[in-house]
């Protein structure tokens, strides 16, 4: 009696399992979204690194194909996330709402109906069972009393102090207890028989209610199976045609990488096959009354060409030696159109030069393939305010705003012969003092022990330990 509560509890468990399944799907959708975002961020970062790095040609396109693959896979995983939440999650939520109806006083209507059905089916049988228990208790008590009366009578026969009248009472007690035993036994057997007769009907009524609960649970189990199959289809990208195409396209892009083609391209664009700009005789012009030194032109040649500058005096300023832009105050500045304005004030961005350099290190390659190389060497012109006033480059106006670097003693690893007047010459093993850290083009400023100051390649020396 009352054990039907386990079946009734299963209805409440079914409602809770719907919540658990929704939470499970929601967590997986969150993982899919996070993975998609990480793929996108990874692809964006590495695409920028590869495009700005030294790799070129068909191998570069093959490398970038991995970033394209990540972006496409990211979109697919976002679709998976959308399917899980918009279809599967909502389907469970709606089914739960339709299958379980909450009552005003708490609990579910389905639970109460099942419990009432079991209680109604069990009530007649439970009543008869209670009668059987009472009859059994009375019968056992009568048997106990009979045994006690017989024991007293037996003991009284051995006791001479008892008179015949007392002995007669004990015998009457034994006789009466035997009759009670027979009477309670008969009643016990009768109630038990009535219970047995009621059992088939009881079982039929209980099983009828149980089957209703089974049917309700069967609907939930079948629904869960259906939902899990749909979740499996949404998660299984191997059967998605577009997913297969992504990797088929990736393989094709990698296979199209051609070393011979890349070497031919490099020869034509960066090697002997490139267009040459041989020195030619140039007439003197008042508008172009100066030239830029090698280091200054490297900083000013990121995609912009100065075609006319009228000097009004010593109005040259350099924000920072590491900045790739060149600021020149002049009456007239004409430039060809370029992808950006190198004369734009960098302070508008709200960040310091050092912060920009930190961000650049994080986001782009340390070597940019599109860096410009000088085509004019001369920095010896009397009216050139950009050139050094000293042949050894002791006073460079571009270095005035640069933060002072700690001087470090270094040792030359290789021989180096200065190619220009502002460059140092030394032999392998010579020691000198590094005065400035390496700039963007890989040059350092240093001082020889004889006092000569100039530039040298940073990778030609090593610090003295």
CSV table of N, CA and C in Angstrom, one decimal, residues 383-442:
chain,number,residue,atom,x,y,z
A,383,UNK,N,72.1,72.9,-48.0
A,383,UNK,CA,70.8,73.4,-47.5
A,383,UNK,C,69.8,72.4,-47.1
A,384,UNK,N,70.2,71.2,-46.8
A,384,UNK,CA,69.2,70.2,-46.4
A,384,UNK,C,69.1,70.1,-44.9
A,385,UNK,N,68.0,70.6,-44.4
A,385,UNK,CA,67.8,70.6,-42.9
A,385,UNK,C,67.6,69.2,-42.4
A,386,UNK,N,67.2,68.2,-43.3
A,386,UNK,CA,67.0,66.9,-42.8
A,386,UNK,C,68.3,66.1,-42.6
A,387,UNK,N,69.4,66.6,-43.2
A,387,UNK,CA,70.6,65.8,-43.2
A,387,UNK,C,71.4,66.2,-42.0
A,388,UNK,N,72.4,65.3,-41.6
A,388,UNK,CA,73.2,65.6,-40.5
A,388,UNK,C,74.2,66.7,-40.7
A,389,UNK,N,74.4,67.5,-39.7
A,389,UNK,CA,75.4,68.6,-39.9
A,389,UNK,C,76.8,68.1,-39.7
A,390,UNK,N,76.9,66.9,-39.2
A,390,UNK,CA,78.2,66.3,-39.0
A,390,UNK,C,78.3,65.0,-39.9
A,391,UNK,N,79.4,64.8,-40.5
A,391,UNK,CA,79.6,63.7,-41.4
A,391,UNK,C,79.4,62.4,-40.7
A,392,UNK,N,79.6,62.3,-39.4
A,392,UNK,CA,79.5,61.1,-38.7
A,392,UNK,C,78.1,61.0,-38.1
A,393,UNK,N,77.3,62.0,-38.3
A,393,UNK,CA,75.9,61.9,-37.8
A,393,UNK,C,75.8,62.1,-36.3
A,394,UNK,N,76.7,63.0,-35.8
A,394,UNK,CA,76.6,63.3,-34.3
A,394,UNK,C,75.4,64.0,-33.9
A,395,UNK,N,74.9,64.9,-34.8
A,395,UNK,CA,73.7,65.7,-34.4
A,395,UNK,C,72.7,65.5,-35.5
A,396,UNK,N,71.8,64.6,-35.2
A,396,UNK,CA,70.6,64.3,-36.1
A,396,UNK,C,69.4,64.9,-35.5
A,397,UNK,N,68.8,65.9,-36.2
A,397,UNK,CA,67.6,66.6,-35.6
A,397,UNK,C,66.4,65.6,-35.4
A,398,UNK,N,66.4,64.4,-36.1
A,398,UNK,CA,65.3,63.5,-35.9
A,398,UNK,C,65.5,62.8,-34.6
A,399,UNK,N,66.7,62.8,-34.0
A,399,UNK,CA,66.9,62.0,-32.8
A,399,UNK,C,66.7,62.8,-31.5
A,400,UNK,N,66.4,64.1,-31.7
A,400,UNK,CA,66.3,65.0,-30.5
A,400,UNK,C,65.1,64.6,-29.6
A,401,UNK,N,64.0,64.2,-30.2
A,401,UNK,CA,62.9,63.8,-29.4
A,401,UNK,C,62.9,62.4,-28.9
A,402,UNK,N,63.9,61.6,-29.4
A,402,UNK,CA,63.9,60.2,-29.0
A,402,UNK,C,64.4,60.0,-27.6
A,403,UNK,N,63.8,59.1,-26.9
A,403,UNK,CA,64.2,58.9,-25.5
A,403,UNK,C,65.6,58.4,-25.4
A,404,UNK,N,66.4,58.9,-24.5
A,404,UNK,CA,67.8,58.4,-24.5
A,404,UNK,C,67.9,57.0,-24.1
A,405,UNK,N,68.8,56.3,-24.8
A,405,UNK,CA,69.0,54.8,-24.5
A,405,UNK,C,70.2,54.6,-23.7
A,406,UNK,N,70.2,53.6,-22.9
A,406,UNK,CA,71.3,53.3,-22.0
A,406,UNK,C,72.5,52.8,-22.9
A,407,UNK,N,73.7,53.3,-22.7
A,407,UNK,CA,74.8,52.9,-23.5
A,407,UNK,C,75.2,51.5,-23.1
A,408,UNK,N,75.5,50.6,-24.1
A,408,UNK,CA,75.9,49.2,-23.9
A,408,UNK,C,77.1,48.9,-24.7
A,409,UNK,N,78.0,48.2,-24.1
A,409,UNK,CA,79.2,47.8,-24.8
A,409,UNK,C,78.9,46.5,-25.6
A,410,UNK,N,79.3,46.5,-26.9
A,410,UNK,CA,79.0,45.4,-27.8
A,410,UNK,C,80.3,45.0,-28.5
A,411,UNK,N,80.3,43.8,-29.0
A,411,UNK,CA,81.4,43.3,-29.8
A,411,UNK,C,81.0,42.9,-31.2
A,412,UNK,N,81.8,43.3,-32.2
A,412,UNK,CA,81.5,43.0,-33.6
A,412,UNK,C,81.6,41.5,-33.8
A,413,UNK,N,80.6,40.9,-34.5
A,413,UNK,CA,80.7,39.5,-34.9
A,413,UNK,C,81.3,39.3,-36.3
A,414,UNK,N,81.1,40.3,-37.1
A,414,UNK,CA,81.6,40.3,-38.5
A,414,UNK,C,82.3,41.6,-38.9
A,415,UNK,N,83.1,41.5,-39.9
A,415,UNK,CA,83.6,42.8,-40.5
A,415,UNK,C,82.5,43.5,-41.2
A,416,UNK,N,82.6,44.9,-41.0
A,416,UNK,CA,81.6,45.7,-41.7
A,416,UNK,C,82.3,47.0,-42.2
A,417,UNK,N,82.1,47.3,-43.5
A,417,UNK,CA,82.7,48.4,-44.2
A,417,UNK,C,81.5,49.4,-44.4
A,418,UNK,N,81.6,50.6,-43.8
A,418,UNK,CA,80.5,51.6,-43.9
A,418,UNK,C,80.3,51.9,-45.4
A,419,UNK,N,79.0,51.9,-45.8
A,419,UNK,CA,78.6,52.2,-47.2
A,419,UNK,C,78.4,53.7,-47.4
A,420,UNK,N,78.1,54.4,-46.3
A,420,UNK,CA,77.9,55.8,-46.3
A,420,UNK,C,78.7,56.6,-45.3
A,421,UNK,N,78.7,57.9,-45.4
A,421,UNK,CA,79.6,58.6,-44.5
A,421,UNK,C,79.1,58.6,-43.0
A,422,UNK,N,77.8,58.3,-42.8
A,422,UNK,CA,77.3,58.3,-41.4
A,422,UNK,C,77.3,56.9,-40.9
A,423,UNK,N,78.0,55.9,-41.5
A,423,UNK,CA,78.1,54.6,-41.0
A,423,UNK,C,79.5,54.3,-40.5
A,424,UNK,N,79.6,53.4,-39.5
A,424,UNK,CA,80.8,53.0,-38.9
A,424,UNK,C,81.4,51.8,-39.7
A,425,UNK,N,82.7,51.7,-39.6
A,425,UNK,CA,83.4,50.6,-40.2
A,425,UNK,C,84.2,49.9,-39.0
A,426,UNK,N,84.2,48.6,-39.0
A,426,UNK,CA,84.9,47.9,-37.9
A,426,UNK,C,85.2,46.4,-38.4
A,427,UNK,N,86.0,45.8,-37.6
A,427,UNK,CA,86.4,44.4,-37.9
A,427,UNK,C,85.8,43.5,-36.8
A,428,UNK,N,85.7,42.2,-37.2
A,428,UNK,CA,85.2,41.2,-36.2
A,428,UNK,C,86.0,41.2,-35.0
A,429,UNK,N,85.4,41.3,-33.8
A,429,UNK,CA,86.1,41.3,-32.6
A,429,UNK,C,86.3,42.7,-32.0
A,430,UNK,N,86.1,43.8,-32.8
A,430,UNK,CA,86.2,45.1,-32.3
A,430,UNK,C,85.1,45.4,-31.3
A,431,UNK,N,85.4,46.2,-30.3
A,431,UNK,CA,84.4,46.6,-29.3
A,431,UNK,C,84.0,48.0,-29.5
A,432,UNK,N,82.7,48.3,-29.3
A,432,UNK,CA,82.2,49.7,-29.5
A,432,UNK,C,81.1,49.9,-28.5
A,433,UNK,N,80.6,51.1,-28.4
A,433,UNK,CA,79.5,51.4,-27.5
A,433,UNK,C,78.2,51.6,-28.3
A,434,UNK,N,77.1,50.9,-27.9
A,434,UNK,CA,75.8,51.1,-28.5
A,434,UNK,C,75.1,52.3,-27.8
A,435,UNK,N,74.8,53.3,-28.6
A,435,UNK,CA,74.2,54.5,-28.0
A,435,UNK,C,72.7,54.5,-28.1
A,436,UNK,N,72.1,53.9,-29.1
A,436,UNK,CA,70.7,53.8,-29.3
A,436,UNK,C,70.3,52.4,-29.7
A,437,UNK,N,69.1,52.1,-29.3
A,437,UNK,CA,68.5,50.8,-29.6
A,437,UNK,C,68.2,50.7,-31.1
A,438,UNK,N,68.0,49.4,-31.5
A,438,UNK,CA,67.7,49.2,-32.9
A,438,UNK,C,66.4,49.9,-33.4
A,439,UNK,N,66.5,50.5,-34.6
A,439,UNK,CA,65.3,51.1,-35.1
A,439,UNK,C,64.5,50.1,-36.0
A,440,UNK,N,63.5,50.6,-36.7
A,440,UNK,CA,62.6,49.7,-37.4
A,440,UNK,C,63.3,49.1,-38.6
A,441,UNK,N,64.4,49.7,-39.1
A,441,UNK,CA,65.1,49.2,-40.2
A,441,UNK,C,66.3,48.3,-39.9
A,442,UNK,N,66.5,48.1,-38.6
A,442,UNK,CA,67.5,47.2,-38.1
A,442,UNK,C,68.9,47.9,-38.0
